[in-house]
mmCIF file with all atom_site columns, C-alpha atoms in Angstrom:
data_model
loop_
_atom_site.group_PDB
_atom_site.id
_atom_site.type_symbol
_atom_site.label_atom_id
_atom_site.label_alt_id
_atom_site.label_comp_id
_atom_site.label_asym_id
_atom_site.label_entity_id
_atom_site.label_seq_id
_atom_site.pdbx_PDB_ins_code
_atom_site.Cartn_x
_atom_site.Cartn_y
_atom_site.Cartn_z
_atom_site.occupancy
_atom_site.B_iso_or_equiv
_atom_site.pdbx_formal_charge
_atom_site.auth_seq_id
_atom_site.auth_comp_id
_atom_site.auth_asym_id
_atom_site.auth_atom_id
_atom_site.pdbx_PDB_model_num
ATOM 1   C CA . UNK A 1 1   ? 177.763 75.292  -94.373 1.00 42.00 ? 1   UNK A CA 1
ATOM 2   C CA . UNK A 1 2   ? 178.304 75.738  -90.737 1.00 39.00 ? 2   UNK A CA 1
ATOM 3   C CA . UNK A 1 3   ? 179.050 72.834  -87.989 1.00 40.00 ? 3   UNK A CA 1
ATOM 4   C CA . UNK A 1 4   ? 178.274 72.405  -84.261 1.00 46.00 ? 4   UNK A CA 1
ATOM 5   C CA . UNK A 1 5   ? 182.039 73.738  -83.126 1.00 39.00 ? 5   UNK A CA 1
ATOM 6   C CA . UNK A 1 6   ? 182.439 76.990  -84.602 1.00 40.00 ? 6   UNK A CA 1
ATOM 7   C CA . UNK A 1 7   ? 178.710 77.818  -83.663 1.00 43.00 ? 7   UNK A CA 1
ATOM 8   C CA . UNK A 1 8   ? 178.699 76.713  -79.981 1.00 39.00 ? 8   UNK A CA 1
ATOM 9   C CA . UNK A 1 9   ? 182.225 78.589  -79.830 1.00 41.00 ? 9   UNK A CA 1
ATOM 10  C CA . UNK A 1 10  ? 180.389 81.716  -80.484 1.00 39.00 ? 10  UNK A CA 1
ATOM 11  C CA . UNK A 1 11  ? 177.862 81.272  -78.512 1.00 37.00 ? 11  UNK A CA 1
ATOM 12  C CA . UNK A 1 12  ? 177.925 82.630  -74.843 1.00 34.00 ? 12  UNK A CA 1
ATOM 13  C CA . UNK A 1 13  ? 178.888 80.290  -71.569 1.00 36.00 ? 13  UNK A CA 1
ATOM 14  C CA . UNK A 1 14  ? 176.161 78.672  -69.928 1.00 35.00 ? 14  UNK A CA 1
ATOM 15  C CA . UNK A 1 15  ? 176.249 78.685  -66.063 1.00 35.00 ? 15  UNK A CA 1
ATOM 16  C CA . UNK A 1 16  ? 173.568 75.914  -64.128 1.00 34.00 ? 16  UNK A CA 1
ATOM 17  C CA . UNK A 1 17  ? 170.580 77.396  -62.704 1.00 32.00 ? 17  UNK A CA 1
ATOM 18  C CA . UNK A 1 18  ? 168.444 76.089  -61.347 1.00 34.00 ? 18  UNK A CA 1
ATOM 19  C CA . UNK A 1 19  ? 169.526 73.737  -59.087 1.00 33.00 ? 19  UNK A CA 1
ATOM 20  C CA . UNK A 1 20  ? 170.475 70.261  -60.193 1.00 31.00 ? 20  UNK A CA 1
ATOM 21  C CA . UNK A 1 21  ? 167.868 68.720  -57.782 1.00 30.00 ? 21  UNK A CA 1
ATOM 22  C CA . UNK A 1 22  ? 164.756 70.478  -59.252 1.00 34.00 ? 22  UNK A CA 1
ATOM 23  C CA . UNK A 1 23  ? 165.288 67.602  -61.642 1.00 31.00 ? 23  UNK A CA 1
ATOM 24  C CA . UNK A 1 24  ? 163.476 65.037  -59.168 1.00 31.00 ? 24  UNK A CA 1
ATOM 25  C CA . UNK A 1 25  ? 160.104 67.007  -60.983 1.00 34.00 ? 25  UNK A CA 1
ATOM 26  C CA . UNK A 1 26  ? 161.308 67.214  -63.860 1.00 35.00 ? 26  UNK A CA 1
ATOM 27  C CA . UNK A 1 27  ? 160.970 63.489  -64.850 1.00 33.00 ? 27  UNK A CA 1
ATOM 28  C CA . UNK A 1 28  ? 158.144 63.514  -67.635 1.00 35.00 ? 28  UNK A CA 1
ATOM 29  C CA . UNK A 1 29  ? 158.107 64.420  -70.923 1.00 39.00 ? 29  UNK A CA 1
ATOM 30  C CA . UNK A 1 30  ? 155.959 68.231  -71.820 1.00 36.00 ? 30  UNK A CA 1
ATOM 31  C CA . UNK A 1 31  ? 153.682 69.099  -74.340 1.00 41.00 ? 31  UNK A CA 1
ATOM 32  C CA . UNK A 1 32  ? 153.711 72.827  -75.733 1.00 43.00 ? 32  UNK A CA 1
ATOM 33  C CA . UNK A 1 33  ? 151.421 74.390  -73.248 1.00 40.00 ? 33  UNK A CA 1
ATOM 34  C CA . UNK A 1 34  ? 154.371 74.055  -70.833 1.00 60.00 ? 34  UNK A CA 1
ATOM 35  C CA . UNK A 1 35  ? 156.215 76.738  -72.576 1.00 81.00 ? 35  UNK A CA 1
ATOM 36  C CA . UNK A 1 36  ? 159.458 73.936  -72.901 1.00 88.00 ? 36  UNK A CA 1
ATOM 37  C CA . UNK A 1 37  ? 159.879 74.150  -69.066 1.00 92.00 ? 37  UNK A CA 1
ATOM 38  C CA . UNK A 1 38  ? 161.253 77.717  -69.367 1.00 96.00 ? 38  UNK A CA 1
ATOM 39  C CA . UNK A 1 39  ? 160.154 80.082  -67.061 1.00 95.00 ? 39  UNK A CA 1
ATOM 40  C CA . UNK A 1 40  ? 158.620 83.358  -67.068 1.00 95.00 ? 40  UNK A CA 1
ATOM 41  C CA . UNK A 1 41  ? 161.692 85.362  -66.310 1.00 96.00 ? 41  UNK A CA 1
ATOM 42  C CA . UNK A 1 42  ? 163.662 83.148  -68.891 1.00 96.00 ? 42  UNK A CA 1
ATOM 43  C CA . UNK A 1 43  ? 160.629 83.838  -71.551 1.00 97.00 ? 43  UNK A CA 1
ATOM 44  C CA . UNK A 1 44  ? 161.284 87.054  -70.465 1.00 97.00 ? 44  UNK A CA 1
ATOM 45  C CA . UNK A 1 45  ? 164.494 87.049  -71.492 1.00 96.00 ? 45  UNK A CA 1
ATOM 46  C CA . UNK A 1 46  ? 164.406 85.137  -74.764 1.00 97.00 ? 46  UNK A CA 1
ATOM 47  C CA . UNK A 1 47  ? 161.902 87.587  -75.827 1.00 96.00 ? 47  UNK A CA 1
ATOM 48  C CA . UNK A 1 48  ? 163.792 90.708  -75.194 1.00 96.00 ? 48  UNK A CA 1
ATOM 49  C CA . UNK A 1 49  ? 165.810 89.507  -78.824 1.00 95.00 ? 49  UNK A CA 1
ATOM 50  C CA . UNK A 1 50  ? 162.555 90.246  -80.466 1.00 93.00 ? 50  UNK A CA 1
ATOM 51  C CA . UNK A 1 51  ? 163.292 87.349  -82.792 1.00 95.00 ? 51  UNK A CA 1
ATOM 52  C CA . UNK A 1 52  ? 161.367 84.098  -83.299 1.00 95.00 ? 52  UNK A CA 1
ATOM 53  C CA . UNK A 1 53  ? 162.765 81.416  -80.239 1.00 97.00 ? 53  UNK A CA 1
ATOM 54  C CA . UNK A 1 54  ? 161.966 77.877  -80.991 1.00 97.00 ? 54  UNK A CA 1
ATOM 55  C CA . UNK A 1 55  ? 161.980 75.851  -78.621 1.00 98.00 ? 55  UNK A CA 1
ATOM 56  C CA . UNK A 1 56  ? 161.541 71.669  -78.036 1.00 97.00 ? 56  UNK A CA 1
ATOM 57  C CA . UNK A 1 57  ? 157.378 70.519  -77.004 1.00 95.00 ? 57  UNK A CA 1
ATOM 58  C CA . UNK A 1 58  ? 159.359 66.682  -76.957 1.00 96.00 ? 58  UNK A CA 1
ATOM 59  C CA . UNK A 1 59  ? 162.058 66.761  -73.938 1.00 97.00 ? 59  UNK A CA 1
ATOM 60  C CA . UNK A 1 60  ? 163.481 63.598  -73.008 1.00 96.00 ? 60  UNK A CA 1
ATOM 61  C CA . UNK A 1 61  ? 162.356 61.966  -69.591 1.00 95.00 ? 61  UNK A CA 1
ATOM 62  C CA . UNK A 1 62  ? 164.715 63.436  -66.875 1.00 96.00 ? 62  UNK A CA 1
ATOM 63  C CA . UNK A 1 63  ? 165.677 66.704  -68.766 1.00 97.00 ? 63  UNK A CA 1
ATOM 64  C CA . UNK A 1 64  ? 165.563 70.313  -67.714 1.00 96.00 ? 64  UNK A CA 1
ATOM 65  C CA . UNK A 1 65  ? 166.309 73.918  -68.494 1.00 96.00 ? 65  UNK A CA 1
ATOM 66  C CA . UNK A 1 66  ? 169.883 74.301  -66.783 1.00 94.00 ? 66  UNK A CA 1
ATOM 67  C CA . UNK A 1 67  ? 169.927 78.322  -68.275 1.00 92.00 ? 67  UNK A CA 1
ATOM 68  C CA . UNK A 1 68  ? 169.457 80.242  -70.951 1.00 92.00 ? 68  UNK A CA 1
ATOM 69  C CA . UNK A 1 69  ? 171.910 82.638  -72.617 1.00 90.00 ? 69  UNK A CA 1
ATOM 70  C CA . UNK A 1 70  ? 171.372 85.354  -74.805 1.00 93.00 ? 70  UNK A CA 1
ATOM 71  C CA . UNK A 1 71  ? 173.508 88.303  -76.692 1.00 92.00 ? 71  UNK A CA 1
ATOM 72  C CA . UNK A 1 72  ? 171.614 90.918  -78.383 1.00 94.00 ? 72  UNK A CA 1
ATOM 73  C CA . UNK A 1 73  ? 172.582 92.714  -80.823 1.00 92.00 ? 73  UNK A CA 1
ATOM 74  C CA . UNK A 1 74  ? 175.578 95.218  -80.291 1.00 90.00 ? 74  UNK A CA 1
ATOM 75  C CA . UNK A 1 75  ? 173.649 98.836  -79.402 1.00 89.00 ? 75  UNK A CA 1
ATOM 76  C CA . UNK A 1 76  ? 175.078 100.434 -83.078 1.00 88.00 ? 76  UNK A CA 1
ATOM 77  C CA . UNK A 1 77  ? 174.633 97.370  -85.593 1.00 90.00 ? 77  UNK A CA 1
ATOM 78  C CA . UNK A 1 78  ? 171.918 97.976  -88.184 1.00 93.00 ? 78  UNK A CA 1
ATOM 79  C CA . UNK A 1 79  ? 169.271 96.037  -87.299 1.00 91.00 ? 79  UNK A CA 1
ATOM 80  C CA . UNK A 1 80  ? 167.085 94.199  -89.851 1.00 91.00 ? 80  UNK A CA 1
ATOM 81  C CA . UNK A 1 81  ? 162.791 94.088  -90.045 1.00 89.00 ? 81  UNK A CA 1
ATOM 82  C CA . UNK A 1 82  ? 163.763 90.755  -88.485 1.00 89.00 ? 82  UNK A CA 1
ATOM 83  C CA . UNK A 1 83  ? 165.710 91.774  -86.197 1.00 91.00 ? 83  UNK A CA 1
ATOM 84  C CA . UNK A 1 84  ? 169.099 90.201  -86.961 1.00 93.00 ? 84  UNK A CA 1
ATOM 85  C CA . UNK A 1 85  ? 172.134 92.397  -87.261 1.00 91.00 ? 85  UNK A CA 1
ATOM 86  C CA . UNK A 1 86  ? 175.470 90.731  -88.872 1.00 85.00 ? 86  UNK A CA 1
ATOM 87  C CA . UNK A 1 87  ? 176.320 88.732  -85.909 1.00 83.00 ? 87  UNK A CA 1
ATOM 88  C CA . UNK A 1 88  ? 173.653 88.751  -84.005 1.00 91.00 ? 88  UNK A CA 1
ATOM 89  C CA . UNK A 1 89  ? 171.196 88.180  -82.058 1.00 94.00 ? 89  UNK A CA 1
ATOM 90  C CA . UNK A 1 90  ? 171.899 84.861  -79.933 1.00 93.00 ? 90  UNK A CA 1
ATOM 91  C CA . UNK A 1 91  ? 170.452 82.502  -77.632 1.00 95.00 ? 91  UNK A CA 1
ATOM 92  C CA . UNK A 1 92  ? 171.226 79.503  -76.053 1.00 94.00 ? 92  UNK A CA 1
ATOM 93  C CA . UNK A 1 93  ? 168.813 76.999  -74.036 1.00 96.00 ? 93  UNK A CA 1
ATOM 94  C CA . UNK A 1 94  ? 170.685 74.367  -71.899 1.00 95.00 ? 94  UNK A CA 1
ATOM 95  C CA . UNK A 1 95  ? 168.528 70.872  -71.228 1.00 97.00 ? 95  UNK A CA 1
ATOM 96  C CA . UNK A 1 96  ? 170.621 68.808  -68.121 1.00 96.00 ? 96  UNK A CA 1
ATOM 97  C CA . UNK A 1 97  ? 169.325 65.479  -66.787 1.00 97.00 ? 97  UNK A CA 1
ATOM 98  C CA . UNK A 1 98  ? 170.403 63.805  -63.345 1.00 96.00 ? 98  UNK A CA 1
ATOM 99  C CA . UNK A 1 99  ? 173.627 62.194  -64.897 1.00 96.00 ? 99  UNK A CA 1
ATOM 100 C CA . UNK A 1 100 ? 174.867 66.115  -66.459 1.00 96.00 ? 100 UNK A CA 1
ATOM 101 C CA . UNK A 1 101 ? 174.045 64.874  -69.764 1.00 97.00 ? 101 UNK A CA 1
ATOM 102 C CA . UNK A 1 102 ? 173.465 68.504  -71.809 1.00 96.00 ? 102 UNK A CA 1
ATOM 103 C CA . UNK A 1 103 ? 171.913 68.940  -75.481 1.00 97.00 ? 103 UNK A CA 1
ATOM 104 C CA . UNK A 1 104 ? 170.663 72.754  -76.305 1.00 96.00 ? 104 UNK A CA 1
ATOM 105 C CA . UNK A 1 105 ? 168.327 74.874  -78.643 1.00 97.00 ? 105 UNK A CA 1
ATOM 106 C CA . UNK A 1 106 ? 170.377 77.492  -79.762 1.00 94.00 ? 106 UNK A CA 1
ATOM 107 C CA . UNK A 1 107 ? 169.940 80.401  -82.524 1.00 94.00 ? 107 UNK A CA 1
ATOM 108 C CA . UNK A 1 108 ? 172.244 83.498  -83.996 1.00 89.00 ? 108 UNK A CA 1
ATOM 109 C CA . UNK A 1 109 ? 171.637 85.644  -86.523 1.00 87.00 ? 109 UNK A CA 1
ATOM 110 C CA . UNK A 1 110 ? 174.194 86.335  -89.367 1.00 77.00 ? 110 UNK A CA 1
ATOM 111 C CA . UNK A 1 111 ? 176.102 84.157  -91.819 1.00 69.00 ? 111 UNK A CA 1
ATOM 112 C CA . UNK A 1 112 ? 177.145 80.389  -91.365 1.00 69.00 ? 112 UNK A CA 1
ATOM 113 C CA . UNK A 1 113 ? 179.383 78.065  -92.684 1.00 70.00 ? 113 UNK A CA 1
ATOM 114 C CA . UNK A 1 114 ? 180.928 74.566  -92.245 1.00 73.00 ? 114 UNK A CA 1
ATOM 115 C CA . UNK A 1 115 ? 181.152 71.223  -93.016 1.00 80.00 ? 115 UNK A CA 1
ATOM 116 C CA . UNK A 1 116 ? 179.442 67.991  -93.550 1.00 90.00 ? 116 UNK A CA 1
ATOM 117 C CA . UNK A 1 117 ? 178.359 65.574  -90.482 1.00 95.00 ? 117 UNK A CA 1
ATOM 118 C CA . UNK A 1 118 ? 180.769 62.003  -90.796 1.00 96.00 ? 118 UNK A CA 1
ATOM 119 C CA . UNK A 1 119 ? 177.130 61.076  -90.888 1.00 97.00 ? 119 UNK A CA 1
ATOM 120 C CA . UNK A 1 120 ? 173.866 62.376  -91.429 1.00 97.00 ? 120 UNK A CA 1
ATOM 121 C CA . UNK A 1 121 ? 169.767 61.793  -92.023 1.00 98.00 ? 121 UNK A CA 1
ATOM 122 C CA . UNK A 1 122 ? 167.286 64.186  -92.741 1.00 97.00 ? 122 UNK A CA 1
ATOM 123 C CA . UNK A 1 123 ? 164.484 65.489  -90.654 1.00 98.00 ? 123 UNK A CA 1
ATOM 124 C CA . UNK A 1 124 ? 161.497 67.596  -91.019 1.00 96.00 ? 124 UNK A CA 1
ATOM 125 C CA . UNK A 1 125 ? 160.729 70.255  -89.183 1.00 96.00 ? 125 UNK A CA 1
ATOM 126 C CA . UNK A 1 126 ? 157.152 72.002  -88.933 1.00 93.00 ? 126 UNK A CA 1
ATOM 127 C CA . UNK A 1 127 ? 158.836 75.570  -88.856 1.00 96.00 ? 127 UNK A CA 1
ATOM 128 C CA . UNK A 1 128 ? 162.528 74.655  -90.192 1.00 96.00 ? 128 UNK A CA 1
ATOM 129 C CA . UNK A 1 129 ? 161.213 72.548  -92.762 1.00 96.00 ? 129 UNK A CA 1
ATOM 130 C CA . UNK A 1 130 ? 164.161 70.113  -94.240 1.00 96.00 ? 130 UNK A CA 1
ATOM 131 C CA . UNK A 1 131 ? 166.987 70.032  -91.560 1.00 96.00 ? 131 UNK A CA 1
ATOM 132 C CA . UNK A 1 132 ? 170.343 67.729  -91.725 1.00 96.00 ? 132 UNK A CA 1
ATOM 133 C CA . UNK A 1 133 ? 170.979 65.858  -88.272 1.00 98.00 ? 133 UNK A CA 1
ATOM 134 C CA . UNK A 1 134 ? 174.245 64.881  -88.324 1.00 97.00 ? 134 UNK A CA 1
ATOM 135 C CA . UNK A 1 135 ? 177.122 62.973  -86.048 1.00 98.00 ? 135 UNK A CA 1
ATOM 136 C CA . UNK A 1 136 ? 180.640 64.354  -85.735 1.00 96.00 ? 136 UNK A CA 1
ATOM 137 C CA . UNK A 1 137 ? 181.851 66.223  -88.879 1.00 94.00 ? 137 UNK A CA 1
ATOM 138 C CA . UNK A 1 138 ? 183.988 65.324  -92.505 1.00 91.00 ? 138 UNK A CA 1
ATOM 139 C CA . UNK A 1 139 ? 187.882 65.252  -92.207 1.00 87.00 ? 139 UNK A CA 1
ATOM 140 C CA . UNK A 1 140 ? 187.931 64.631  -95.730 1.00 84.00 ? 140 UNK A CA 1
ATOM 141 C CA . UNK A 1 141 ? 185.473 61.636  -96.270 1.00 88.00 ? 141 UNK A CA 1
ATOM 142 C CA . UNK A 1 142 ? 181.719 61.208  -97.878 1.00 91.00 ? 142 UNK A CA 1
ATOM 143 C CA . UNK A 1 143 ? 179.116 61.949  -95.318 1.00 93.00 ? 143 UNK A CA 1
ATOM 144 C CA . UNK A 1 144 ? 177.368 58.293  -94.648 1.00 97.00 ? 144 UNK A CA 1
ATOM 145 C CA . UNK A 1 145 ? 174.306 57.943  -93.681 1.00 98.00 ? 145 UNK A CA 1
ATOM 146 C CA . UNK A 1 146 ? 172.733 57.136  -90.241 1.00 98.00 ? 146 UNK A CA 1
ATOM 147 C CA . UNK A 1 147 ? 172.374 53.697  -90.182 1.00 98.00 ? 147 UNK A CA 1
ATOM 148 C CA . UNK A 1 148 ? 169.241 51.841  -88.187 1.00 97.00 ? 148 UNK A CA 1
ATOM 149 C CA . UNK A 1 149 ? 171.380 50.518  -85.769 1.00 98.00 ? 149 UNK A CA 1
ATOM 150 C CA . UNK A 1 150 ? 173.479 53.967  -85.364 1.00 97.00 ? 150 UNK A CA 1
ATOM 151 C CA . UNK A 1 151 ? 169.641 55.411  -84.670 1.00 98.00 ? 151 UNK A CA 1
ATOM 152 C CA . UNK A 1 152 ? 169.370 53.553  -81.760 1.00 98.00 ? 152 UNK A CA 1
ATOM 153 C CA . UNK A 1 153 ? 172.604 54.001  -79.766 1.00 98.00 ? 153 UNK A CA 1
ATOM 154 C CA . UNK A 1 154 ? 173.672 56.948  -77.773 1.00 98.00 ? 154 UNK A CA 1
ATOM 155 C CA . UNK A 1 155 ? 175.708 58.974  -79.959 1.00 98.00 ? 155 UNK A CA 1
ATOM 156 C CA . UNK A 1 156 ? 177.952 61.660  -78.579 1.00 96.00 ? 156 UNK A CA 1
ATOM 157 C CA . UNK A 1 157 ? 178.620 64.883  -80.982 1.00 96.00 ? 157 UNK A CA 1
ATOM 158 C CA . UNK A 1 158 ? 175.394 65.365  -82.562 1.00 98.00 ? 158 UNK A CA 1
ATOM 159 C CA . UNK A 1 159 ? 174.069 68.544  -84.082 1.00 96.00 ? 159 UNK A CA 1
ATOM 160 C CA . UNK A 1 160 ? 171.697 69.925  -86.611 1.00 96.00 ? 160 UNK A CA 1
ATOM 161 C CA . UNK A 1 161 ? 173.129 72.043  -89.309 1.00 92.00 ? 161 UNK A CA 1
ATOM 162 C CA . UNK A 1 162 ? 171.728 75.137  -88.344 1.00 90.00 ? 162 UNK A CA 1
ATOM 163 C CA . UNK A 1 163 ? 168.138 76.141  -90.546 1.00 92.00 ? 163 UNK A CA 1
ATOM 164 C CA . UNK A 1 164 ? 166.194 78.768  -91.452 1.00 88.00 ? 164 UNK A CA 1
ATOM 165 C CA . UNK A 1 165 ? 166.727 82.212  -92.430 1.00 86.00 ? 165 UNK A CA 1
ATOM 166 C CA . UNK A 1 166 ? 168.798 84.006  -90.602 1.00 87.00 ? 166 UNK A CA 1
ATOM 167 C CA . UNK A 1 167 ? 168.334 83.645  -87.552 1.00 93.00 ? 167 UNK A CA 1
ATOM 168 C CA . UNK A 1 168 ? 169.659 80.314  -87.800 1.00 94.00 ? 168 UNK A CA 1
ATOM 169 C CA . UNK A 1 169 ? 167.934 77.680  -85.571 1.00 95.00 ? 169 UNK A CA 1
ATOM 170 C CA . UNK A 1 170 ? 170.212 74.575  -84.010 1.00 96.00 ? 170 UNK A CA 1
ATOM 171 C CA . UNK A 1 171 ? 169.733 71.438  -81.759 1.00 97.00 ? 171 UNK A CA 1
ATOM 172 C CA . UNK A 1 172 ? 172.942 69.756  -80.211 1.00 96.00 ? 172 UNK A CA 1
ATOM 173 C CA . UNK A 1 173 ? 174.787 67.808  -77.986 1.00 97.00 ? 173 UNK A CA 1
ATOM 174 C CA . UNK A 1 174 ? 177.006 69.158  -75.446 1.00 95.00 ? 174 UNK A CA 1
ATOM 175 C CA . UNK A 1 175 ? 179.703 66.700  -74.402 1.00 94.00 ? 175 UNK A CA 1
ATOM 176 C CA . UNK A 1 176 ? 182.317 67.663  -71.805 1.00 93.00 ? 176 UNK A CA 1
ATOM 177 C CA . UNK A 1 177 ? 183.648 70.920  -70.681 1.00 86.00 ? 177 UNK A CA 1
ATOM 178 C CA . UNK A 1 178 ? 183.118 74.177  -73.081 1.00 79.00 ? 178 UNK A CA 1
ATOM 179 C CA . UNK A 1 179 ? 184.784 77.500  -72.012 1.00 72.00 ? 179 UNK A CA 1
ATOM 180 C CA . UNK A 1 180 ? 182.900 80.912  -73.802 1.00 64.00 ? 180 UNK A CA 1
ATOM 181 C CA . UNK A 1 181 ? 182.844 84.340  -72.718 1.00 57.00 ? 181 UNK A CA 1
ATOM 182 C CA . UNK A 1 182 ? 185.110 82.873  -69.525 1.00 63.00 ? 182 UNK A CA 1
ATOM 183 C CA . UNK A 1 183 ? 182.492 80.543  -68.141 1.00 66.00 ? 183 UNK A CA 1
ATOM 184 C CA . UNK A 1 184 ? 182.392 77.552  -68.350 1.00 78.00 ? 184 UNK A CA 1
ATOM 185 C CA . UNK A 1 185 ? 179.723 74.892  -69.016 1.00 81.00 ? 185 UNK A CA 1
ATOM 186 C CA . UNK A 1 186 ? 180.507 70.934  -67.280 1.00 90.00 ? 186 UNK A CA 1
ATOM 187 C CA . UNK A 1 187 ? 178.329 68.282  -69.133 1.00 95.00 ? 187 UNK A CA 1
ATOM 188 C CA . UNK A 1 188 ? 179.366 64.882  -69.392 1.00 96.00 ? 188 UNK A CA 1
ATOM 189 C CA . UNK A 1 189 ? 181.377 63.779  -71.887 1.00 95.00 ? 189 UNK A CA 1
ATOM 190 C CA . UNK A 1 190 ? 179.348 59.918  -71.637 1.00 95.00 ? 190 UNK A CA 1
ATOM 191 C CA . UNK A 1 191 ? 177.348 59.983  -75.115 1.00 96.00 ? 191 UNK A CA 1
ATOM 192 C CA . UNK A 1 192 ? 173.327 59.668  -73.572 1.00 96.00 ? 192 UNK A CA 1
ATOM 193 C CA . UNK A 1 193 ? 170.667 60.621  -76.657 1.00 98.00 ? 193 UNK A CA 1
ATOM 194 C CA . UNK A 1 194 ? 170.500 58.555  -79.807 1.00 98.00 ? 194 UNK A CA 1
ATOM 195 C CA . UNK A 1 195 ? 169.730 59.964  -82.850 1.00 98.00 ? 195 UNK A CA 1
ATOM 196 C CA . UNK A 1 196 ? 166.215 58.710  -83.418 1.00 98.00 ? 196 UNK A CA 1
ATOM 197 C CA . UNK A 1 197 ? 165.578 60.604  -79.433 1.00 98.00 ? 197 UNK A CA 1
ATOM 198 C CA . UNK A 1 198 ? 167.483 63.794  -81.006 1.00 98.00 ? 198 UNK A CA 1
ATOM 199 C CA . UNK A 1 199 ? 165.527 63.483  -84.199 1.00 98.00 ? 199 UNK A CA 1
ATOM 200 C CA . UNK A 1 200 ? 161.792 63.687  -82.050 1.00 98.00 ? 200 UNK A CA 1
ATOM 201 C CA . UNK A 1 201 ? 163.463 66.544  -80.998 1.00 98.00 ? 201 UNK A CA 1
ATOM 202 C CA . UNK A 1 202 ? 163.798 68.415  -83.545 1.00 98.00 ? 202 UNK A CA 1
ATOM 203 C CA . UNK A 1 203 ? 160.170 67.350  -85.240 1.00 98.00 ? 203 UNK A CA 1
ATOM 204 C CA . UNK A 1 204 ? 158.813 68.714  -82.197 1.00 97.00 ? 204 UNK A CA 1
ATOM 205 C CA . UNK A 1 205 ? 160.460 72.477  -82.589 1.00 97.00 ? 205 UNK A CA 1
ATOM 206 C CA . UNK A 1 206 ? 157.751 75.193  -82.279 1.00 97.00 ? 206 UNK A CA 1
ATOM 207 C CA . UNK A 1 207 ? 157.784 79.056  -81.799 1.00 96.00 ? 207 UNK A CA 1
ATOM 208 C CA . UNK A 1 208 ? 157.310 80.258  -78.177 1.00 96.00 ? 208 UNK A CA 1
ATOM 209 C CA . UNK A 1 209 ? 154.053 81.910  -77.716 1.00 91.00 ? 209 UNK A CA 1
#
């Protein structure tokens, strides 16, 4: 299995564009006909991977697309009908609010592997299908279970283990500061979602037209 550390590690910094303050618009939550508030040059973008992108049709009130990352595929890999090569291809969509809370929609192709959330429900997906949402990961224990009351209160460290079939399709928290490819992405490390808010989130997953 694979866990939220090693796979954010790999996956590209995320710079903050556009501008904090477009979030005064950005206040309501979308349905899929706005594309997950990406725009045109970042569909653009996504779709240069040539690989399914899901993306969120639920975004919580106050969030919006900070940027969006990608690595294709290195230019001699053997590329599958899929078009996923052995570490590759990735993308990365950063959701900010107001307060620099950050969770993303991320995806790599390749192999995965980790461990166990502390603790952990699961969810269904329309296109994933069975996914494990899980808080923080095992150092040694039993995975618990998400408790009612755990539901309900923000939770900081929260990520799906990633589904699918290579690519591999993620939602998670970003807390604090997280250095890749020498950039650097600033969230706040002040836990804001709770799991039943990530968990809509992930039910509401759908391939970008």
């Amino acid at each position: 299995m694979f866990f939220k550390i090693s796979l954010l590690s790999y996956f590209l910094s995320l710079s903050l564009f556009p501008p904090l303050a477009k979030a005064q618009n950005r206040d309501q939550e979308i349905n899929p006909r706005n594309n997950a508030e990406l725009t045109p040059q970042q569909i653009a973008t996504l779709k240069s991977l040539r690989i399914g992108i899901a993306v969120p049709s639920y975004i919580p009130e106050g969030f919006f697309v900070s940027d969006v990352q990608i690595t294709p595929c290195p230019a001699q890999a053997p590329i599958n009908a899929k078009g996923v090569c052995r570490f590759g291809p990735s993308y990365s969509i950063i959701y900010r609010n107001p307060q620099n809370n950050c969770f993303e929609v991320n995806a790599i192709g390749g192999g995965i592997g980790g461990p166990d959330g502390k603790y952990s429900r699961k969810v269904t997906s329309k296109i994933l299908g069975e996914v494990n949402l899980n808080i923080d990961i095992t150092r040694g224990e039993i995975s618990q279970p998400i408790s009612e009351a755990m539901g309900k209160s923000p939770q900081a460290d929260m990520w799906t283990f990633p589904a699918g079939d290579s690519p591999f399709y993620q939602v998670a928290t970003i807390e604090g500061k997280r250095l890749q490819n020498d950039k650097y992405t600033l969230c706040s490390y002040k836990a804001h979602l709770t799991p039943n808010e990530l968990t809509k989130i992930v039910q509401s997953l759908d391939w970008l037209p």
